[in-house]
Coordinates of C-alpha atoms in Angstrom, one line a residue:
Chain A
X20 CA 24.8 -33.4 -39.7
X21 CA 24.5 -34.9 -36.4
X22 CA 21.6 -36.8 -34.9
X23 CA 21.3 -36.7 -31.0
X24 CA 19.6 -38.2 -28.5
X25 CA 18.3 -36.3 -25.3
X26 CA 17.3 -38.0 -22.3
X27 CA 14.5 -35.4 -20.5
X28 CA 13.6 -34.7 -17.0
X29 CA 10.9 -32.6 -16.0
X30 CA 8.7 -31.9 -13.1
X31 CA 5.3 -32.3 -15.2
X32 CA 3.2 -29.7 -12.4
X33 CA 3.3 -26.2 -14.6
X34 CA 3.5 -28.1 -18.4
X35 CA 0.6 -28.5 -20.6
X36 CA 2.0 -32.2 -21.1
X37 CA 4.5 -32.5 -23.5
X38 CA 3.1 -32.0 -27.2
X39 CA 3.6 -28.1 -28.7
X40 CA 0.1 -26.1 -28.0
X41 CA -0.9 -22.7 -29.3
X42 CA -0.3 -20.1 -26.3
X43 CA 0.4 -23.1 -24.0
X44 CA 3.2 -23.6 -22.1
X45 CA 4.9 -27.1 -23.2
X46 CA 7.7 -29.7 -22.5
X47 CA 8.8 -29.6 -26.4
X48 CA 7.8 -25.8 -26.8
X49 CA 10.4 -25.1 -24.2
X50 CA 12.9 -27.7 -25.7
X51 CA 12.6 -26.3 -29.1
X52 CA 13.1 -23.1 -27.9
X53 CA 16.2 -23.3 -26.3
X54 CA 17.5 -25.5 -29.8
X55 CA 16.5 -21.9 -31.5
X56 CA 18.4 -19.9 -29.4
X57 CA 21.6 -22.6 -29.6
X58 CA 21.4 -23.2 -33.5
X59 CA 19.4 -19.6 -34.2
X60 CA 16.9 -21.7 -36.5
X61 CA 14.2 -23.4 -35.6
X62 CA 14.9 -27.3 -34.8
X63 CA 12.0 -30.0 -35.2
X64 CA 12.1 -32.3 -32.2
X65 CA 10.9 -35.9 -32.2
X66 CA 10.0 -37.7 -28.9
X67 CA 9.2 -41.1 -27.6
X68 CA 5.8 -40.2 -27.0
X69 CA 3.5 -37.7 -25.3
X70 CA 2.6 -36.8 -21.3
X71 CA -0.1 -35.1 -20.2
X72 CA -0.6 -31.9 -18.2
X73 CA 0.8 -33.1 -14.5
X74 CA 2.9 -36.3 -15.7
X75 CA 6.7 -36.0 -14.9
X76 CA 9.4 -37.4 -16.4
X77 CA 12.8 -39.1 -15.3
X78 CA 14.3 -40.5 -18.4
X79 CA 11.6 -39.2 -21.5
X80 CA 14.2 -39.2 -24.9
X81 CA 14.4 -37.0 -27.7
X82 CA 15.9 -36.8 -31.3
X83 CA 16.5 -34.4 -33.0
X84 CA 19.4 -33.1 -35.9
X85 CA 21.6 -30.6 -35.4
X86 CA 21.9 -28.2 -38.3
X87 CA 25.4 -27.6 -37.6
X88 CA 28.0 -27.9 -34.7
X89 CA 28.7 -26.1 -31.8
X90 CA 31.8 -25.5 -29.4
X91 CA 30.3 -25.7 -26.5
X92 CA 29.3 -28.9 -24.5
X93 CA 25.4 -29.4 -25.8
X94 CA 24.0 -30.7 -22.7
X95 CA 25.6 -27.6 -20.9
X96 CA 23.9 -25.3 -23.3
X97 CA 20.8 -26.8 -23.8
X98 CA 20.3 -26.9 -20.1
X99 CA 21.2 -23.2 -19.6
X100 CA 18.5 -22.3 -22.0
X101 CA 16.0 -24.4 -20.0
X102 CA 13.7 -23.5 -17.1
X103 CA 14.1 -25.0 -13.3
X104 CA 11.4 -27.7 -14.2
X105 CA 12.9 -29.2 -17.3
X106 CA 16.6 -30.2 -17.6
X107 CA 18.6 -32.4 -20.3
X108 CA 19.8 -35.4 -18.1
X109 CA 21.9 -36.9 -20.8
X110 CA 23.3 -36.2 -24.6
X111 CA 24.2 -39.5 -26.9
X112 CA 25.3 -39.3 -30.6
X113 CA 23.3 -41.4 -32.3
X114 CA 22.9 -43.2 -35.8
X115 CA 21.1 -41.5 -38.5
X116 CA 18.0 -44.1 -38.0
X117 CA 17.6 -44.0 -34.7
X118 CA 13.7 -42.6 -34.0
X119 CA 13.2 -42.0 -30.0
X120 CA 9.8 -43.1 -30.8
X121 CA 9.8 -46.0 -33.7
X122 CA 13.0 -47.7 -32.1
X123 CA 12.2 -47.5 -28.5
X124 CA 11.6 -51.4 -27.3
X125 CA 10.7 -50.9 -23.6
X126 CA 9.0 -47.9 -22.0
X127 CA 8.9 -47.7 -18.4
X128 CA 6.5 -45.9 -16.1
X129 CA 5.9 -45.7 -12.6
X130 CA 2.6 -44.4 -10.4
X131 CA 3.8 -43.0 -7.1
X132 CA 1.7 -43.3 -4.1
X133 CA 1.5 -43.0 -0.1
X134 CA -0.8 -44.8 2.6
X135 CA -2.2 -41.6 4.8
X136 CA -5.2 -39.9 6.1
X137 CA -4.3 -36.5 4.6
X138 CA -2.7 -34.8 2.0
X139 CA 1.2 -35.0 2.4
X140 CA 2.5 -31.6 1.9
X141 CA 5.8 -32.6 0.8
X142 CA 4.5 -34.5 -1.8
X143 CA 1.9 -32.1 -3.4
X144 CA 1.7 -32.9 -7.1
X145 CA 4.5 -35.7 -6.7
X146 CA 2.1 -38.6 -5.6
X147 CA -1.6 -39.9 -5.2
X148 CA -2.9 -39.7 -1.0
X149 CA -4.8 -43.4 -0.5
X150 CA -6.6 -44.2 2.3
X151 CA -4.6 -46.3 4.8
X152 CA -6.7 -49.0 5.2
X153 CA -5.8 -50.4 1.7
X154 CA -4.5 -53.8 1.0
X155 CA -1.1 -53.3 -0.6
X156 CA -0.5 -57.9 -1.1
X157 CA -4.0 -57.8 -2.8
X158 CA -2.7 -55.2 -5.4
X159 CA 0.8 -57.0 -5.5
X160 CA -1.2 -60.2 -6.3
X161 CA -3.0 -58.4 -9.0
X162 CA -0.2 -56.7 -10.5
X163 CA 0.7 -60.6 -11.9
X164 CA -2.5 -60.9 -14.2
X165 CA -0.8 -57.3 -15.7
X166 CA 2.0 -59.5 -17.3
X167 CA 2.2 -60.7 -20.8
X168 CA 1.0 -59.8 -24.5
X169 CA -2.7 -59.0 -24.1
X170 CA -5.5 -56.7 -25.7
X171 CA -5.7 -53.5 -23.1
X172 CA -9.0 -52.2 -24.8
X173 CA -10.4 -52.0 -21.1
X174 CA -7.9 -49.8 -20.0
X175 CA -7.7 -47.5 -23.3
X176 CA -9.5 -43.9 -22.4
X177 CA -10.5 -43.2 -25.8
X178 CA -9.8 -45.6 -29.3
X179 CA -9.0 -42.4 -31.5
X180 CA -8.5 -44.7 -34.7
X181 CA -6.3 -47.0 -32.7
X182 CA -7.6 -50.1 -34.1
X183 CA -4.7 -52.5 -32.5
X184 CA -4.8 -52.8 -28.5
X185 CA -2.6 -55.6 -28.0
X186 CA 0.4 -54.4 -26.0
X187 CA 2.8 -56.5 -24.3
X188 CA 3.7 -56.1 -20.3
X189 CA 7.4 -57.1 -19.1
X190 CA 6.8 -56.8 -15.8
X191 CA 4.4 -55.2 -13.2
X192 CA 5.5 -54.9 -9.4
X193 CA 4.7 -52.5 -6.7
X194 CA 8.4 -51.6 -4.9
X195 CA 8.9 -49.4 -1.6
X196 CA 10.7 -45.8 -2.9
X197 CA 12.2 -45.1 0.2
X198 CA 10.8 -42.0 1.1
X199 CA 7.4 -42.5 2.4
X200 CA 5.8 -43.9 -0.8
X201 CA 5.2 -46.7 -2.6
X202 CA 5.5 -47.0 -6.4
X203 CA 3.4 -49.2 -9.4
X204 CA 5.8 -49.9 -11.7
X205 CA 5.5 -51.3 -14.9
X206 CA 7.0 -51.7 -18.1
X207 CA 5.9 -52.7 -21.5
X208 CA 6.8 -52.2 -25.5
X209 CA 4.1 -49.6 -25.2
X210 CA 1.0 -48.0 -23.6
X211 CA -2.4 -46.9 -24.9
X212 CA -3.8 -43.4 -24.0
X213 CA -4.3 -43.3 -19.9
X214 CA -3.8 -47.1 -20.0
X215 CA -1.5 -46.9 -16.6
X216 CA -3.6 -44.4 -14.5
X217 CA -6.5 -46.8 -15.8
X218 CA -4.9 -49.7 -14.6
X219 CA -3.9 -47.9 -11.5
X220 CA -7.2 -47.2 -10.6
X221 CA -8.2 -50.5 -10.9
X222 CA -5.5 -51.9 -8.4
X223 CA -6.6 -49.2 -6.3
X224 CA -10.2 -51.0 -6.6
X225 CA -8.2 -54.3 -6.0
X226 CA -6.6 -52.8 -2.7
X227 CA -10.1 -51.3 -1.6
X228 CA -11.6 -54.7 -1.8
X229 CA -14.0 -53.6 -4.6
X230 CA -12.2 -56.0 -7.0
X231 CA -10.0 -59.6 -6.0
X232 CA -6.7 -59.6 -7.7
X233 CA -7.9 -62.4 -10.0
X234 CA -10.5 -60.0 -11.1
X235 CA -8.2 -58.8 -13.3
X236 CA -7.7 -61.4 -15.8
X237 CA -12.0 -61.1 -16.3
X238 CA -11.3 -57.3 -16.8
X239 CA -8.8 -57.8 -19.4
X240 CA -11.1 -60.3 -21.0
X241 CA -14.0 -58.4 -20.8
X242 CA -12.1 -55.3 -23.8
X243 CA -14.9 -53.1 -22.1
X244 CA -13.2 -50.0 -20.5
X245 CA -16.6 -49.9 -18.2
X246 CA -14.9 -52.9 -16.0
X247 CA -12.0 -51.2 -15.2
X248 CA -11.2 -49.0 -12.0
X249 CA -11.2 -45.1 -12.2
X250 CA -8.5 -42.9 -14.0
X251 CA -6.1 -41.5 -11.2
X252 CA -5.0 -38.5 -12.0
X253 CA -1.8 -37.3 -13.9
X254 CA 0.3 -35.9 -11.1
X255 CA 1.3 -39.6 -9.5
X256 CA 2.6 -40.7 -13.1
X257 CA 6.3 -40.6 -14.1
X258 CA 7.6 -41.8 -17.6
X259 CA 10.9 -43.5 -15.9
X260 CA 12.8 -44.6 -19.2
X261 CA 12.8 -45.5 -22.8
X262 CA 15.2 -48.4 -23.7
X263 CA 16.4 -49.2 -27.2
X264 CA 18.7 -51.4 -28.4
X265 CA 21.5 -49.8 -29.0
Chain B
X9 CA -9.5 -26.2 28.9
X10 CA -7.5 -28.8 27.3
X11 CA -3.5 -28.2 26.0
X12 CA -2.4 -30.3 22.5
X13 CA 0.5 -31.1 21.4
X14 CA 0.5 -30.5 17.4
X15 CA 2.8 -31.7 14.9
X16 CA 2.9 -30.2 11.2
X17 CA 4.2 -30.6 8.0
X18 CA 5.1 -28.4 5.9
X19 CA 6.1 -27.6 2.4
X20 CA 8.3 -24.2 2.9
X21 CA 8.5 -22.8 -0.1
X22 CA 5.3 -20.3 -0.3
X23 CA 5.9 -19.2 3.1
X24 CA 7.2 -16.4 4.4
X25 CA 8.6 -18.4 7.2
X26 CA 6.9 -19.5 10.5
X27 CA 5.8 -16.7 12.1
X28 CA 3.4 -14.5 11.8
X29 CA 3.9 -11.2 10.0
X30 CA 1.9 -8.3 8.8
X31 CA 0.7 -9.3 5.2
X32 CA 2.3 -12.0 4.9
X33 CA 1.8 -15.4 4.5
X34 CA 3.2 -17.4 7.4
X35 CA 3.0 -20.7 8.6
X36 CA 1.5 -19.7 12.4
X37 CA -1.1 -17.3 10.2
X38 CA -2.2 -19.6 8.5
X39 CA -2.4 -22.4 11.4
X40 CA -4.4 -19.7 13.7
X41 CA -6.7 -19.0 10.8
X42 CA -7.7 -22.4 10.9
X43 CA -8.3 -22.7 14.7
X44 CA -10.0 -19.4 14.6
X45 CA -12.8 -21.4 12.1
X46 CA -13.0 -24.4 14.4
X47 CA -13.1 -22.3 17.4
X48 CA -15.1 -18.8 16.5
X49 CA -12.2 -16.7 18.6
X50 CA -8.8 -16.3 18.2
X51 CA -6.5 -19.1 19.8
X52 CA -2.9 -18.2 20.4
X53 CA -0.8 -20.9 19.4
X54 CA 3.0 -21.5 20.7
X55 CA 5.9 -23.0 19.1
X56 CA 9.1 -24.8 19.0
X57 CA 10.6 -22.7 17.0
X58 CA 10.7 -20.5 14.3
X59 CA 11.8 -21.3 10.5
X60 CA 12.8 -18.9 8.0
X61 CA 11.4 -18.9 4.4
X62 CA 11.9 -21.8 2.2
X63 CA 12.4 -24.1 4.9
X64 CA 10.3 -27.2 5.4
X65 CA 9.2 -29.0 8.4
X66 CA 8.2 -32.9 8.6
X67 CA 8.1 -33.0 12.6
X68 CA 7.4 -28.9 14.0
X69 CA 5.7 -29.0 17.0
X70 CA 3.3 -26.6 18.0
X71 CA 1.1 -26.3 21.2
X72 CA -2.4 -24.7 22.1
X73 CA -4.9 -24.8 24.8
X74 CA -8.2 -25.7 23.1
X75 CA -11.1 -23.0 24.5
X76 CA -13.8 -25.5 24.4
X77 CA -14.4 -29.3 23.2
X78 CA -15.5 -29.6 19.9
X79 CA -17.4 -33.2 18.8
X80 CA -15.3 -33.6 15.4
X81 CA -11.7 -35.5 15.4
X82 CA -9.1 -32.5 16.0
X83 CA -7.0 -33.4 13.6
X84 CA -9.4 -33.6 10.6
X85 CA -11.1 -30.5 11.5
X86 CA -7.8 -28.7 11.2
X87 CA -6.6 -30.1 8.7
X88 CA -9.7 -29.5 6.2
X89 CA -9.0 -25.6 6.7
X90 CA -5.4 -25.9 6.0
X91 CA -4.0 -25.3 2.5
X92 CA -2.1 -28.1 0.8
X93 CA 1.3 -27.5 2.3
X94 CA 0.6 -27.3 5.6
X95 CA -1.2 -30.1 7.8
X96 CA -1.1 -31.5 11.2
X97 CA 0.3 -35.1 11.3
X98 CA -0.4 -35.4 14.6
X99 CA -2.2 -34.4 17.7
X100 CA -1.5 -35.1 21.5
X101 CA -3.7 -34.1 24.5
X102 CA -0.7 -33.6 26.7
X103 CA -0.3 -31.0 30.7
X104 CA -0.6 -28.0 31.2
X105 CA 3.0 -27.6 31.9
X106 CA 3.9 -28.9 28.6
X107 CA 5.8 -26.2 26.2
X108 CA 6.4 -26.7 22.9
X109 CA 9.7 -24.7 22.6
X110 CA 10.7 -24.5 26.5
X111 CA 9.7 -28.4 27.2
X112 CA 11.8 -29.2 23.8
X113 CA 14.7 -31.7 24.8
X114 CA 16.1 -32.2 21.3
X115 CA 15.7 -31.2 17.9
X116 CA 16.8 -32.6 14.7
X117 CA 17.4 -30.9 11.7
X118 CA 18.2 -32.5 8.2
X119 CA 19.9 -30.6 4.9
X120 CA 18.9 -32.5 1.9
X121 CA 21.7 -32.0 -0.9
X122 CA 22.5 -34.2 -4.0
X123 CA 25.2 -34.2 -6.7
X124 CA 24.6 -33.0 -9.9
X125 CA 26.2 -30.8 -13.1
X126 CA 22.7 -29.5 -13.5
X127 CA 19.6 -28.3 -11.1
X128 CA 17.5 -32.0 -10.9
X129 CA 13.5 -30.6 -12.0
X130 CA 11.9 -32.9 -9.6
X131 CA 14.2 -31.7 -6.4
X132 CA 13.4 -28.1 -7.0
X133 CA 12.6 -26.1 -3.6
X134 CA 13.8 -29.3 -2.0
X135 CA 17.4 -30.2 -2.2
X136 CA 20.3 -28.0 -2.7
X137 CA 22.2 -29.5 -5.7
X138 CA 26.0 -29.3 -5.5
X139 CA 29.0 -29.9 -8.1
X140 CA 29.5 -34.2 -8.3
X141 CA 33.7 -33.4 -7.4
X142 CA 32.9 -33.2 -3.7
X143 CA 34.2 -35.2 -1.5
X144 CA 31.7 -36.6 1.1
X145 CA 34.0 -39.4 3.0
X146 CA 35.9 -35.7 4.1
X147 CA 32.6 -34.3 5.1
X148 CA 31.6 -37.4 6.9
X149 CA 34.8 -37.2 8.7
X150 CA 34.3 -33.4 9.3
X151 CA 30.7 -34.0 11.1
X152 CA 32.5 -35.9 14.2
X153 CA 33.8 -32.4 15.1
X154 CA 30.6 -30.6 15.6
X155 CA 29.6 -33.3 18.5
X156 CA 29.6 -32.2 22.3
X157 CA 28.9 -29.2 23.6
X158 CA 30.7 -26.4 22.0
X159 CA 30.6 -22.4 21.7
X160 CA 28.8 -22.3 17.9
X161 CA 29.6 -18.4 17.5
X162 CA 31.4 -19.5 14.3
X163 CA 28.2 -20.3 13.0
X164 CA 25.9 -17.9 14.5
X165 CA 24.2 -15.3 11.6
X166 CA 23.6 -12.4 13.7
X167 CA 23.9 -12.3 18.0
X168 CA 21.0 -10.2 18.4
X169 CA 20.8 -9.5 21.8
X170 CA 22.0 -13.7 22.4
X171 CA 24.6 -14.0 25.3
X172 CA 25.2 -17.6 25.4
X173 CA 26.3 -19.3 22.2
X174 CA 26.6 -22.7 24.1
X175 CA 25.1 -25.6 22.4
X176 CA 25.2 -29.5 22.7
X177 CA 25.4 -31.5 19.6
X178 CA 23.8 -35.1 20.0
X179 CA 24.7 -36.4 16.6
X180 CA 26.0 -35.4 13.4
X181 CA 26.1 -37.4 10.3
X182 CA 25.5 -37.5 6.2
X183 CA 23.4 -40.3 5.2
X184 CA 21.8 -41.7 1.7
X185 CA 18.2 -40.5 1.5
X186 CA 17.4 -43.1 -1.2
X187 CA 15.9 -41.1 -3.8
X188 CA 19.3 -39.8 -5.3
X189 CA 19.7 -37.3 -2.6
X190 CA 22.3 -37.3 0.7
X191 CA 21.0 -35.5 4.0
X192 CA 23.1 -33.9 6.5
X193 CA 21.2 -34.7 9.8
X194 CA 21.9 -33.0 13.1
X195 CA 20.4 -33.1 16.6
X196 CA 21.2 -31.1 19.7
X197 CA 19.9 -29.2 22.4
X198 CA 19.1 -26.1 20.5
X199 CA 20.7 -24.3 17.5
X200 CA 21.3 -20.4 17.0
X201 CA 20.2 -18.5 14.0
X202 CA 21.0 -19.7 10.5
X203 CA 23.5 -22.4 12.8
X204 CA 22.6 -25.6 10.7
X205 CA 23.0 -23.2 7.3
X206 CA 26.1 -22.4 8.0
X207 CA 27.8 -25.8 9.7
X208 CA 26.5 -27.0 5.9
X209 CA 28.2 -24.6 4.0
X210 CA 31.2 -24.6 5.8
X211 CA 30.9 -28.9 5.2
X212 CA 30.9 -28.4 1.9
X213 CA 34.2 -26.3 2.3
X214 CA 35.8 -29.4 3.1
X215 CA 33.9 -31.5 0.3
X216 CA 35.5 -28.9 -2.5
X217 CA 39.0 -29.4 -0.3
X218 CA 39.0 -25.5 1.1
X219 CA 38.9 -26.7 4.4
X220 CA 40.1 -30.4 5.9
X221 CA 38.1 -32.2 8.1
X222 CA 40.4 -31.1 11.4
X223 CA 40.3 -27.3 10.6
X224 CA 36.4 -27.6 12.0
X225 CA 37.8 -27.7 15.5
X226 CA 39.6 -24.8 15.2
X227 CA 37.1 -23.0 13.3
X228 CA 34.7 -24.1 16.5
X229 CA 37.3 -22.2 18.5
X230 CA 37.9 -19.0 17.0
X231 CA 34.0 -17.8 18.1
X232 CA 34.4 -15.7 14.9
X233 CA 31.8 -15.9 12.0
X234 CA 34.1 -15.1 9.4
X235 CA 36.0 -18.3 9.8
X236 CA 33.3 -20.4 9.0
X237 CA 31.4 -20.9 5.6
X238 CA 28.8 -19.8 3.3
X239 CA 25.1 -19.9 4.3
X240 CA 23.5 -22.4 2.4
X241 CA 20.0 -21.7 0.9
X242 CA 17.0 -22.0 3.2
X243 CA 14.8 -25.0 0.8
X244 CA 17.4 -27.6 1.9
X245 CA 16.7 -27.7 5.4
X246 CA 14.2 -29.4 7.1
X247 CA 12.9 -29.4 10.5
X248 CA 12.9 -33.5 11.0
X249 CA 11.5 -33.5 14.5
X250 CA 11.5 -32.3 18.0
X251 CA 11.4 -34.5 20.7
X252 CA 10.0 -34.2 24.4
X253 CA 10.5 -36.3 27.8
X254 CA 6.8 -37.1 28.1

């Protein structure tokens, strides 16, 4: 029996998020189907973690065992068993303890947004309009107070019997994409429910003026999700990779 | 009576083209919808050109004469009565000699392609994806041929009723988008029906190795449709911009 690792893209816009739902239409619903029709039994599927309705996904990993071989190349037939918005970017053997989710040691995710008075209609459900008269150094400045191990209870939507919030930030920056946007990036060893369209919307608050960048360190302090900015929503998100070690 | 100058945006993919026809959604429909709101009559509205389905526009131009002032900013009024893929990025009070297709000088058309064994989710309806064995120094080379002012029957979908087949080509080139895709990006004087779909497809003859880079000169000069290569899907192509001596 082989154990594989998938690396997932997907255009988030007509998922439920990822998690299986009854009569929803779903990231891993799709996945697993497709494994059916390959192995013609059902396959469990484990991922790194969960996105919601709207979130996309350039490098989201899988694991899951294969109940037997086939001849054909597996990325090949997974992907031809796929719809448009959902494609397997990558297929690695892996060892029989490897867990997408337990053995991932950096998640990275990005928030995509553009500077403009209207909505861009090339980039419907791809990235956040913000008003043009934000301060984009402010938010840069802000994004510093991000790094390090700290307790994110502010930017946690709801505790659902979490009772540990200390998550450790690797880095923060905002970068130029190239294409008319700007992006939020940030990586960590993980993230709490909403935390980064919470912490989005707070840099948003920074870059509005409603907040100074070294408000942040008093939000972090204050473990009150209250002080904290607005949650953007989903559509701006993209889970960029998972890294492990080996 | 004043005459602007409008520049759109568009997302093609849910329109039947530019312009307008009976129960469909189009582009101009939808545009003269909106100015019949802000207006209370019917405002005929003239282009630069037309676009087929599927393709997009960052830079069409568009021009009007306006049948009274109204007090709110043009371009927001629009704009809230457009749906999301369509809005005006700009607006110009410009004479009343100005045309927006017979004043054009130059337009510039882009074909946004990337390389891939599988359909990338997040380019779908934007970016043709092609097999990664092409060869796009030979397509680069093959672009210098299409400069100057040819006969583009070669590349011409149907004649109807067109005698002169005469077009200059400014510039011709592939380029890095920076987002993982490459862009074909062309400007001239004017270009025929399905023109820029075909000079693609019959680049990426000489990216697989069907064609050479040289043959594109004689292909130029046998006038002769047949020579040339395949039509390349319409959600590739975007109408860049269109550009005006005043």
């Amino acid at each position: 029996m082989s154990r594989y690792k998938l690396t997932l893209e997907y255009d988030g816009t007509a998922f439920a998020g990822y998690q299986v739902q009854p009569n929803k239409r779903t990231v891993q619903s799709e996945l697993e189907d497709a494994l059916f029709k390959i192995y013609g039994e059902k396959v469990a599927t484990f991922a790194s973690g969960r996105t919601d309705a709207g979130v996309h996904a350039l490098g989201a990993v899988v694991h899951f065992d294969a109940p037997k071989q086939i001849k054909n190349n597996i990325q090949d037939a997974i992907n031809s068993f796929l719809p448009a918005d959902l494609k397997v970017v990558r297929v690695e053997t892996v060892s029989d303890n490897f867990d997408a989710r337990f053995s991932s040691k950096k998640k990275t995710y990005g928030y995509k947004f553009y500077l403009c008075r209207y909505e861009r209609p090339l980039f419907a459900n791809k990235a956040l309009r913000v008003n043009d008269n934000i301060d984009i150094e402010k938010m840069k400045q802000a994004c510093k107070y991000l790094v390090g191990k700290h307790d994110f209870t502010s930017f946690v939507a709801r505790k659902s019997g979490k009772t540990d919030f200390v998550r450790e930030i690797y880095a923060a920056q905002i970068t130029d994409t190239n294409d008319g946007c700007l992006m939020f990036k940030i990586s960590g060893n993980g993230f709490l429910y909403n935390m980064v369209r919470i912490i989005m919307g707070t840099l948003l608050f920074v870059g509005s003026g409603k907040f100074e960048p070294e408000d942040l360190k008093n939000i972090i302090d204050a473990k009150d999700r209250k002080k904290a900015g607005k949650t953007v929503p989903p559509y701006g998100l993209y889970l960029l990779s998972v890294d492990y070690d080996e």
